[in-house]
Coordinates of N, CA, C and O in Angstrom, one line a residue:
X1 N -55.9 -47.2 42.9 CA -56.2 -46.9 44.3 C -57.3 -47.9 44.8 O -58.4 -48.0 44.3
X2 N -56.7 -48.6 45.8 CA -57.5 -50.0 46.0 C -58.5 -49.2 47.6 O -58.0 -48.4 48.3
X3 N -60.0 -49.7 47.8 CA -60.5 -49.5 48.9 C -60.5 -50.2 49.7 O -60.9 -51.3 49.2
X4 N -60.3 -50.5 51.4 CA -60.4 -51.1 52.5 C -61.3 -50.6 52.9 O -61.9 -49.5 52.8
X5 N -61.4 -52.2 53.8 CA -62.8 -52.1 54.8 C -62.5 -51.0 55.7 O -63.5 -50.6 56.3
X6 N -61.6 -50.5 56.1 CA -61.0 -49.6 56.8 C -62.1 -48.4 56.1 O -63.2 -48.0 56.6
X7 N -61.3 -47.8 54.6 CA -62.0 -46.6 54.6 C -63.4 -46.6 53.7 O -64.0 -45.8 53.0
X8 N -63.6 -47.7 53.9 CA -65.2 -48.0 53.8 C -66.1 -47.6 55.0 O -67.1 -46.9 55.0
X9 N -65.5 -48.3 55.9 CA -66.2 -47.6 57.1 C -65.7 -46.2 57.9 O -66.1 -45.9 59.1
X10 N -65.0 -45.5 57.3 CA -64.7 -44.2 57.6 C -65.7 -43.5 56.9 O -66.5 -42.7 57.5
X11 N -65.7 -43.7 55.6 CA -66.4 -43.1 54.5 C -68.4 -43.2 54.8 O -69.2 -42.5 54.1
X12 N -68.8 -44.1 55.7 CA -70.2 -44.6 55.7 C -70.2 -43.9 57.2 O -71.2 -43.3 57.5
X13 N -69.1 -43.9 58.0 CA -69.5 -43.0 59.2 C -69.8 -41.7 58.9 O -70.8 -41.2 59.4
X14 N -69.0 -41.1 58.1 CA -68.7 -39.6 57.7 C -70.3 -39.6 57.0 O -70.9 -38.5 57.2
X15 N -70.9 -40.3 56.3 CA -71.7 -40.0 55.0 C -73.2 -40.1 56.6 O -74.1 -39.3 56.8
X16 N -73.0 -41.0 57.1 CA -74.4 -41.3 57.6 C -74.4 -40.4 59.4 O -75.1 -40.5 60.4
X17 N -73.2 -39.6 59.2 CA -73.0 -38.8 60.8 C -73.5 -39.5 61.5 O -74.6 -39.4 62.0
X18 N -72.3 -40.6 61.6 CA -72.3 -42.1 62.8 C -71.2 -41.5 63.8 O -70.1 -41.1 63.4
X19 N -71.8 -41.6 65.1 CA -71.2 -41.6 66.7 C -70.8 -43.0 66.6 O -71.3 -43.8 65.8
X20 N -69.7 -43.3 67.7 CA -69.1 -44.1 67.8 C -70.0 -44.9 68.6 O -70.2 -46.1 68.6
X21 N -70.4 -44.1 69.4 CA -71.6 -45.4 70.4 C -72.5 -45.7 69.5 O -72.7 -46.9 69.4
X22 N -73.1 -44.8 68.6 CA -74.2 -45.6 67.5 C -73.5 -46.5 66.8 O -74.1 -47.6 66.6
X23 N -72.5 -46.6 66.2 CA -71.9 -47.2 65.7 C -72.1 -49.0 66.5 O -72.8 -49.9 66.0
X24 N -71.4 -49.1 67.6 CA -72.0 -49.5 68.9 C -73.3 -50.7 69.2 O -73.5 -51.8 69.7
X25 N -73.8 -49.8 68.8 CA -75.4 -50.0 68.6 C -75.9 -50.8 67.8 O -76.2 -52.0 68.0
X26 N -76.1 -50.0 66.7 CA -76.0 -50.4 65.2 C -75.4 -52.3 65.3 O -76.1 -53.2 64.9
X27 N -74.2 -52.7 65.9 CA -73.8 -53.9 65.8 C -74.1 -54.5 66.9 O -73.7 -55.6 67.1
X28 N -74.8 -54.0 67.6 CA -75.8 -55.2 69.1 C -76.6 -55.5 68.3 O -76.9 -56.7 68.4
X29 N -77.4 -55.0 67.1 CA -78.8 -55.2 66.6 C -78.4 -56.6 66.3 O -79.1 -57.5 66.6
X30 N -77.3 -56.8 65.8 CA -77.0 -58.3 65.4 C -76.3 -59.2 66.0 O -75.9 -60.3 65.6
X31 N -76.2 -58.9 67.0 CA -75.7 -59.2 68.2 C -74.0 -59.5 68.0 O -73.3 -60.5 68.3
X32 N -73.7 -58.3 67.1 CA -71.8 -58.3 67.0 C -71.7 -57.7 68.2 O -72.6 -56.9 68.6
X33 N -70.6 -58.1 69.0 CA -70.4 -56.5 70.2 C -68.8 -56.0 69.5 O -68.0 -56.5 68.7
X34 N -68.9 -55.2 69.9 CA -68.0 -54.6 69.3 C -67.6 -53.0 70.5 O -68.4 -52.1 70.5
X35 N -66.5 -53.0 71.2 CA -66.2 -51.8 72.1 C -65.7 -50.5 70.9 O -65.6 -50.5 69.7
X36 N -65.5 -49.1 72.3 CA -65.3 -48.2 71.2 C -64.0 -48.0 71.0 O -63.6 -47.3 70.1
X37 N -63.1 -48.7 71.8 CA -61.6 -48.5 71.7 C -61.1 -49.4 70.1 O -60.2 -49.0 69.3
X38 N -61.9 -50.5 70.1 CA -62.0 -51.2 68.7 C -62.0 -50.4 67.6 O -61.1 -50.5 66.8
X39 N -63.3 -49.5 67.6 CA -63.9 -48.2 66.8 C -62.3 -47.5 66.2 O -61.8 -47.4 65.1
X40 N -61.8 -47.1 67.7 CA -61.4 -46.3 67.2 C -59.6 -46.4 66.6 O -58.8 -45.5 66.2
X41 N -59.5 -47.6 66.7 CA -58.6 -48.7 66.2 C -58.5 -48.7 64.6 O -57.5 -48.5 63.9
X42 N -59.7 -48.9 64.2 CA -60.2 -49.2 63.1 C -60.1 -47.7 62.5 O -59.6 -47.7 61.4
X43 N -60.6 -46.6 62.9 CA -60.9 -45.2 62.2 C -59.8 -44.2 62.5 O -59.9 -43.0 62.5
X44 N -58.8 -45.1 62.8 CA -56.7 -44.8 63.2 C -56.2 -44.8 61.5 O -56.7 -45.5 60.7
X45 N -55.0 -43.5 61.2 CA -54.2 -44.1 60.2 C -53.8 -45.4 60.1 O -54.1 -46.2 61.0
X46 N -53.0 -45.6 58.8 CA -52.7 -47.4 58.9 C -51.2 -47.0 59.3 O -50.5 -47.9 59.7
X47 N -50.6 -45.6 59.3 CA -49.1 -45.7 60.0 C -49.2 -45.6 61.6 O -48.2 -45.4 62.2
X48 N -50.3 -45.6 62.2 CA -50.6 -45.6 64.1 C -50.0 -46.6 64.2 O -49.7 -47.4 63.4
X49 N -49.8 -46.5 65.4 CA -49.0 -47.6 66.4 C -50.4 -48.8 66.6 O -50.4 -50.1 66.8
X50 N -51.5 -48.1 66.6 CA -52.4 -48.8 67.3 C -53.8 -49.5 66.4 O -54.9 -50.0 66.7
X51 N -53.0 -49.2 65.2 CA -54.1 -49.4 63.6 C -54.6 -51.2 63.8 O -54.0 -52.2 64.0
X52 N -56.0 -51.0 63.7 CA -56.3 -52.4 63.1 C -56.8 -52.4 62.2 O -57.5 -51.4 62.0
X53 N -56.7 -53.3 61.2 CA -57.5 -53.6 59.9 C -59.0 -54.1 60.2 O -59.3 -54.8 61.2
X54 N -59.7 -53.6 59.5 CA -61.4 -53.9 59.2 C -61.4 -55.5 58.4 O -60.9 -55.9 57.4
X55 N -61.9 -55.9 59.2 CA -62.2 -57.8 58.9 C -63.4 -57.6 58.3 O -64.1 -56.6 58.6
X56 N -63.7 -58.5 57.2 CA -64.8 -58.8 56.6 C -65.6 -59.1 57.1 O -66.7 -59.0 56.5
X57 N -65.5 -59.8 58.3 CA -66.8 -60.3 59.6 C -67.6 -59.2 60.2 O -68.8 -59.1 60.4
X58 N -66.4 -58.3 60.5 CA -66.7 -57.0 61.3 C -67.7 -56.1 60.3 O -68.8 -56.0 60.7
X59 N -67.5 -55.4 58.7 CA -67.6 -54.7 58.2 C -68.9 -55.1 57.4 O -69.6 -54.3 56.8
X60 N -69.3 -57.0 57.6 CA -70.4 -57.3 57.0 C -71.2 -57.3 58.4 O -72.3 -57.0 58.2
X61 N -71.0 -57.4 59.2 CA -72.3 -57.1 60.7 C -72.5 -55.5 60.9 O -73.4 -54.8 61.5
X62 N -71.4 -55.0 60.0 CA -72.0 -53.6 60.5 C -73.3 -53.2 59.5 O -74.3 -52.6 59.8
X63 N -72.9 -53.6 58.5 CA -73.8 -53.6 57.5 C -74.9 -54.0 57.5 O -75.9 -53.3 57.1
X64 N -75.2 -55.4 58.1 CA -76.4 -56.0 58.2 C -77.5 -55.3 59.5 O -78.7 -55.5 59.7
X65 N -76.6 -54.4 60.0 CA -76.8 -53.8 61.5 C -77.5 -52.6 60.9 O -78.6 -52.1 61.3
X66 N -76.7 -52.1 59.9 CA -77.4 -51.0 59.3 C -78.8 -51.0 58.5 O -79.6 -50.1 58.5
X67 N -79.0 -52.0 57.8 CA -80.2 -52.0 57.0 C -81.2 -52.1 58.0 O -82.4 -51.7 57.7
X68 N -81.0 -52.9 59.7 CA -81.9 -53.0 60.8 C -82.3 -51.6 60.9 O -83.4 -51.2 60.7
X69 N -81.3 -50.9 61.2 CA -81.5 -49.8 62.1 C -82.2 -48.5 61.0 O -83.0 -47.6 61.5
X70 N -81.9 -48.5 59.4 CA -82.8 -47.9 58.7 C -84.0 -48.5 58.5 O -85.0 -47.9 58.6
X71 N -83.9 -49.5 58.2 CA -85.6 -50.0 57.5 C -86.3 -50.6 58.8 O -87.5 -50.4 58.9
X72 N -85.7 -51.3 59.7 CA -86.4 -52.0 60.8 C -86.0 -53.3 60.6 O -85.1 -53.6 59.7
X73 N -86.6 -54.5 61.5 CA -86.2 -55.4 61.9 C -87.5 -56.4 60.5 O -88.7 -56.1 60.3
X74 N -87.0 -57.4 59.9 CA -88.2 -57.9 58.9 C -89.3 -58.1 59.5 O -89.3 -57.7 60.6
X75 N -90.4 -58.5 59.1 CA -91.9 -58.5 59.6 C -91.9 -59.8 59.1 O -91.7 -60.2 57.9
X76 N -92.3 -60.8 60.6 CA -92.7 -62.2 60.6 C -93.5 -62.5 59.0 O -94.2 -61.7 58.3
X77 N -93.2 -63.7 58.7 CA -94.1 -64.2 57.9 C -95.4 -64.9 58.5 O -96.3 -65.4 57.7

């Protein structure tokens, strides 16, 4: 049983009780934009009519988005 970026970010929404606007959010910090119809594209079965796959561009800005929004933004050198 292989994992997608799909239920990687199902699995980090559910774990970290992510809203879709935070979600939202979370990827302005890095300045991805990203709408919620996208979201919910993404957090669709893969048999929906309306399913998109999680891009590795997408699933690494969310990520980079997230270590912002837990730890903060780095501190100038």
């Amino acid at each position: 049983m292989k994992l997608t970026n799909n239920d990687i970010m199902k699995k980090l929404r559910v774990a970290l009780k992510l809203r879709d606007d935070e979600i939202v959010e979370i990827c302005a910090l890095v300045d991805f934009k990203v709408t919620k119809s996208e979201l919910g594209a993404i957090f669709r079965n893969e048999d929906h009519a309306n399913y998109k796959e999680c891009g590795d561009q997408f699933l690494r800005n969310f990520l980079n988005g997230l270590v912002i929004h837990l730890r903060g933004p780095m501190p100038k050198k």
